[in-house]
C-alpha positions as semicolon CSV with decimal commas, in nm:
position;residue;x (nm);y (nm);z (nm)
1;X;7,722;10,281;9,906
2;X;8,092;10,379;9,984
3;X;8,207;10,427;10,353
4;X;8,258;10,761;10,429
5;X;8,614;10,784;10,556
6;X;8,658;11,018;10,870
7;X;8,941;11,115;11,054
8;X;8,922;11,038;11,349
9;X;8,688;10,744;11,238
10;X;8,314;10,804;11,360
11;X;8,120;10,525;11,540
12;X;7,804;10,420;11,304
13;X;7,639;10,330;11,639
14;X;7,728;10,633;11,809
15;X;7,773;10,880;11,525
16;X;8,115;11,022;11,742
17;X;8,430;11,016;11,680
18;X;8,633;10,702;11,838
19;X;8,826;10,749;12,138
20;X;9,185;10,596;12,118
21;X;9,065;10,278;12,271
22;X;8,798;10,247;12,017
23;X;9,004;10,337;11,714
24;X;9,317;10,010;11,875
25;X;8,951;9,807;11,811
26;X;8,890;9,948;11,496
27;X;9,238;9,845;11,404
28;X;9,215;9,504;11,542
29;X;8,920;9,395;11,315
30;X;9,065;9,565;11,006
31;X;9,366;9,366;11,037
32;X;9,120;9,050;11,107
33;X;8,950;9,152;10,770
34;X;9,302;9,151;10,559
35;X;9,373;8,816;10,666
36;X;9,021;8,683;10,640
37;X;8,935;8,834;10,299
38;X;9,274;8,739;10,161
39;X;9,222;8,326;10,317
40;X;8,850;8,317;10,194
41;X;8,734;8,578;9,981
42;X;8,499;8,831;10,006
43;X;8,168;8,587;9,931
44;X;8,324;8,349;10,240
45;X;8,430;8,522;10,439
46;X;8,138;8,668;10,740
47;X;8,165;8,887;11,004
48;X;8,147;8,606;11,297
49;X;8,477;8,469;11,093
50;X;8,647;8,833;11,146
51;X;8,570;8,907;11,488
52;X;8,687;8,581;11,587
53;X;9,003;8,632;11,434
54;X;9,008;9,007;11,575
55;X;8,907;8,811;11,951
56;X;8,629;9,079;11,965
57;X;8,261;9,014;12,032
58;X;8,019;8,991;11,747
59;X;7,827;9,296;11,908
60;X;8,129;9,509;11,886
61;X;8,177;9,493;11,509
62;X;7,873;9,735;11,478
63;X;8,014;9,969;11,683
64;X;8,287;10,046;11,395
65;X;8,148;9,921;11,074
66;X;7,733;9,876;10,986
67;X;7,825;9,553;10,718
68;X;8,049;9,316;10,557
69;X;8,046;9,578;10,293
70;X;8,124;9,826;10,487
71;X;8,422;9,670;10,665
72;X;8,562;9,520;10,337
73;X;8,586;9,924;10,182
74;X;8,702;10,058;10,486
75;X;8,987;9,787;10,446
76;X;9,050;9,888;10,079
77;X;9,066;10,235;10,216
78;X;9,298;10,115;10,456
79;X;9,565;9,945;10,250
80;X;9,543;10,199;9,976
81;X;9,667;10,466;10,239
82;X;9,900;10,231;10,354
83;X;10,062;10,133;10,074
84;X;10,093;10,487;9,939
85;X;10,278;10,570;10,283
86;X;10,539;10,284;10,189
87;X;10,615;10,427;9,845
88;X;10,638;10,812;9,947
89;X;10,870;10,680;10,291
90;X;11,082;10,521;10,053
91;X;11,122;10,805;9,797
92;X;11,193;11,043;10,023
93;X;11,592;11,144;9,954
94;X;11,603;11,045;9,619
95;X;11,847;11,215;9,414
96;X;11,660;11,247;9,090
97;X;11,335;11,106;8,919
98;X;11,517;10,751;8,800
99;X;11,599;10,706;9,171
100;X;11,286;10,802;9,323
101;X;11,100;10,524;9,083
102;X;11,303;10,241;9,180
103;X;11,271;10,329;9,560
104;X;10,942;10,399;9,522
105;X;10,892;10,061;9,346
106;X;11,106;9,865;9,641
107;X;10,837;10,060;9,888
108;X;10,579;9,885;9,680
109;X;10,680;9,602;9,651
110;X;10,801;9,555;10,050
111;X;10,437;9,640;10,144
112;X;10,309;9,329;9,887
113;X;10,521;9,098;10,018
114;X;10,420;9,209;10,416
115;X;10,044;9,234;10,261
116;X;9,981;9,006;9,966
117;X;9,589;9,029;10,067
118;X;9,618;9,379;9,884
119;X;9,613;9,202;9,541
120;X;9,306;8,984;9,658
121;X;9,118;9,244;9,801
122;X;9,134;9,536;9,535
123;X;9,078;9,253;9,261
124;X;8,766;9,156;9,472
125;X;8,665;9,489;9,458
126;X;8,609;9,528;9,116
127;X;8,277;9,345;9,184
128;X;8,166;9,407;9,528
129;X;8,251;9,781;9,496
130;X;8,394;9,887;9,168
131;X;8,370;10,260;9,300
132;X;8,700;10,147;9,579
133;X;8,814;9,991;9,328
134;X;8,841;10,316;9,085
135;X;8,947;10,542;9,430
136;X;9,213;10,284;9,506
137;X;9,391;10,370;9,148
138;X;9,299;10,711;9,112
139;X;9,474;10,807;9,439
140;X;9,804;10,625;9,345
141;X;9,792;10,806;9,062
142;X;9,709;11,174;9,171
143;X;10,062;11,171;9,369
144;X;10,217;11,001;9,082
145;X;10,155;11,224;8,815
146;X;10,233;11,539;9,078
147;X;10,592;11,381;9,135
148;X;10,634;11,339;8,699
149;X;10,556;11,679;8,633
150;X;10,786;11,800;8,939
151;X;11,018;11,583;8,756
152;X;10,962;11,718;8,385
153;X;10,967;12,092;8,484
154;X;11,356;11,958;8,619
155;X;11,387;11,839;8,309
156;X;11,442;11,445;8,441
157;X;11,141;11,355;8,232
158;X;11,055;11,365;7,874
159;X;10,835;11,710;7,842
160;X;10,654;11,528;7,559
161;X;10,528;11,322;7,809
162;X;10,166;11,279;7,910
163;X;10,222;11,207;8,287
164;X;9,847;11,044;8,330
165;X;9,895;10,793;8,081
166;X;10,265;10,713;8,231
167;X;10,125;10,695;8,585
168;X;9,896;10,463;8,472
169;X;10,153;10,262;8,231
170;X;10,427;10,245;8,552
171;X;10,129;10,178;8,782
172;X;9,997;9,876;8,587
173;X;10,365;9,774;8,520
174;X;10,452;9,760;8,883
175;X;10,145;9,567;8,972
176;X;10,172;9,282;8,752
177;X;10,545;9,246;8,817
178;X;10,479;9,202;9,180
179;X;10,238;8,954;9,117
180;X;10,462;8,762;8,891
181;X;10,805;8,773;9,106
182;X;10,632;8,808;9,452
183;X;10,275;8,641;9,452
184;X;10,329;8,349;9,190
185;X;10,715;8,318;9,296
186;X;10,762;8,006;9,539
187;X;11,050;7,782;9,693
188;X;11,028;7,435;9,755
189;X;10,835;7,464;10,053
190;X;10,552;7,686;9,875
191;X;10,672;7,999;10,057
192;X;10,707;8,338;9,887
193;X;10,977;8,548;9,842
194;X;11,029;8,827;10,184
195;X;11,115;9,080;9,920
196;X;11,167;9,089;9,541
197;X;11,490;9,004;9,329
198;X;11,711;9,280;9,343
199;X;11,782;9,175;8,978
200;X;11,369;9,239;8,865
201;X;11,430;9,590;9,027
202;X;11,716;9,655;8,816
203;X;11,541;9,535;8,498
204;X;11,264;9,744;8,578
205;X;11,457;10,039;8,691
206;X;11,668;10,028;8,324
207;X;11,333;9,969;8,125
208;X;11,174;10,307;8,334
209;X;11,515;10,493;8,259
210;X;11,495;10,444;7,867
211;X;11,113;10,517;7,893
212;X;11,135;10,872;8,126
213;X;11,419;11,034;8,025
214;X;11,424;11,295;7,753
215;X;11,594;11,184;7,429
216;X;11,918;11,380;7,378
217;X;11,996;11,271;7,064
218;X;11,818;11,518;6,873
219;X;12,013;11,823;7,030
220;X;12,329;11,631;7,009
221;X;12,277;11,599;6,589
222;X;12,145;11,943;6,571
223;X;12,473;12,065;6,742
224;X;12,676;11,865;6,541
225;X;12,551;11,933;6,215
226;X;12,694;12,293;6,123
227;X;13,014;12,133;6,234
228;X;13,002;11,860;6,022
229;X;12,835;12,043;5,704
230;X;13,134;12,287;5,756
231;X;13,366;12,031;5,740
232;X;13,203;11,893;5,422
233;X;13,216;12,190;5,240
């Protein structure tokens, strides 16, 4: 069963919404869970484990979360809304579409490498709650395909276009690069990168380019041609 998400969150215990005090708590523990769920994994890790690392008592979990379940899609909630907050802050400004991309992509990738447990715990949930796990993509790419047919009507992006399938194309894209250059990346003392390569965000920004922007070649023979068939003749 998926966690209802309120704002203000809403006690389980109480069935009211959290006072301030309550909801510094309710941070406390969700931050506990990141760390503990990206060290041990869902299956490992309990909630004596997170409420030890939040420096809460185990009788206060249940006054903000019913389960391990519960706390672990909450959390997914969590870093989904955060992460989305990290792309749109850095887009904001951008001059066209191109730009936009590429900051939104440094956004994304700046959160991963402040929050690498987001790759462990929306991988996780593909088994202990595939329905997160389907919300956690869907939402990314409801703004996305909003900002690509902004972009199109501009005429930044190709109108031929199908802006679900390139949400989910960039999405996937952006994902799998930051596991490979920020995850899987390591210097010699096994530490990760702070941020990505400024060089992977340029080969990524010139492979989005050639894949967004409409084709003017077309136009550019079509206007050429009476000139050169007049020329011919």
């Amino acid at each position: 069963m998926i966690t209802p998400v309120e704002d203000p969150p809403v006690s389980p215990a109480t069935g009211r919404p959290l006072t301030k005090r309550g909801q510094l708590t309710r941070r406390r523990l969700l931050e506990a869970a990141e760390q503990v769920f990206a060290d041990l994994g869902y299956h490992e890790a309990s909630i004596v484990k997170i409420t030890e690392h939040a420096g809460v008592a185990l009788g206060t979990f249940y006054l903000y979360f019913d389960s391990k379940q519960s706390i672990f899609e909450a959390l997914v909630v969590d870093l989904n809304s955060r992460v989305r907050h990290s792309m749109s802050e850095a887009m904001a400004g951008a001059a066209d579409r191109i730009e936009a991309e590429r900051r939104g992509f440094e956004g994304f990738f700046r959160f991963t490498a402040q929050h690498p447990a987001l790759y462990r715990v929306v991988r996780e949930a593909e088994f202990v709650s595939p329905a997160m796990l389907k919300l956690h993509y869907e939402r990314i790419v409801d703004g996305y395909r909003a900002g690509l047919a902004a972009a199109q009507r501009d005429g930044e992006v190709a109108a031929e276009l199908d802006t679900e399938v390139v949400a989910w194309a960039l999405m996937g894209a952006g994902e799998l690069i930051g596991m490979r250059y920020l995850l899987w990346e390591t210097d010699a003392e096994g530490r990760p990168p702070a941020e990505i390569d400024p060089a992977v965000l340029d080969g990524m920004t010139a492979f989005i380019t050639r894949a967004l922007r409409p084709d003017t070649t077309a136009s550019q023979t079509t206007k050429a041609s009476p000139t050169t068939k007049g020329a011919a003749g």
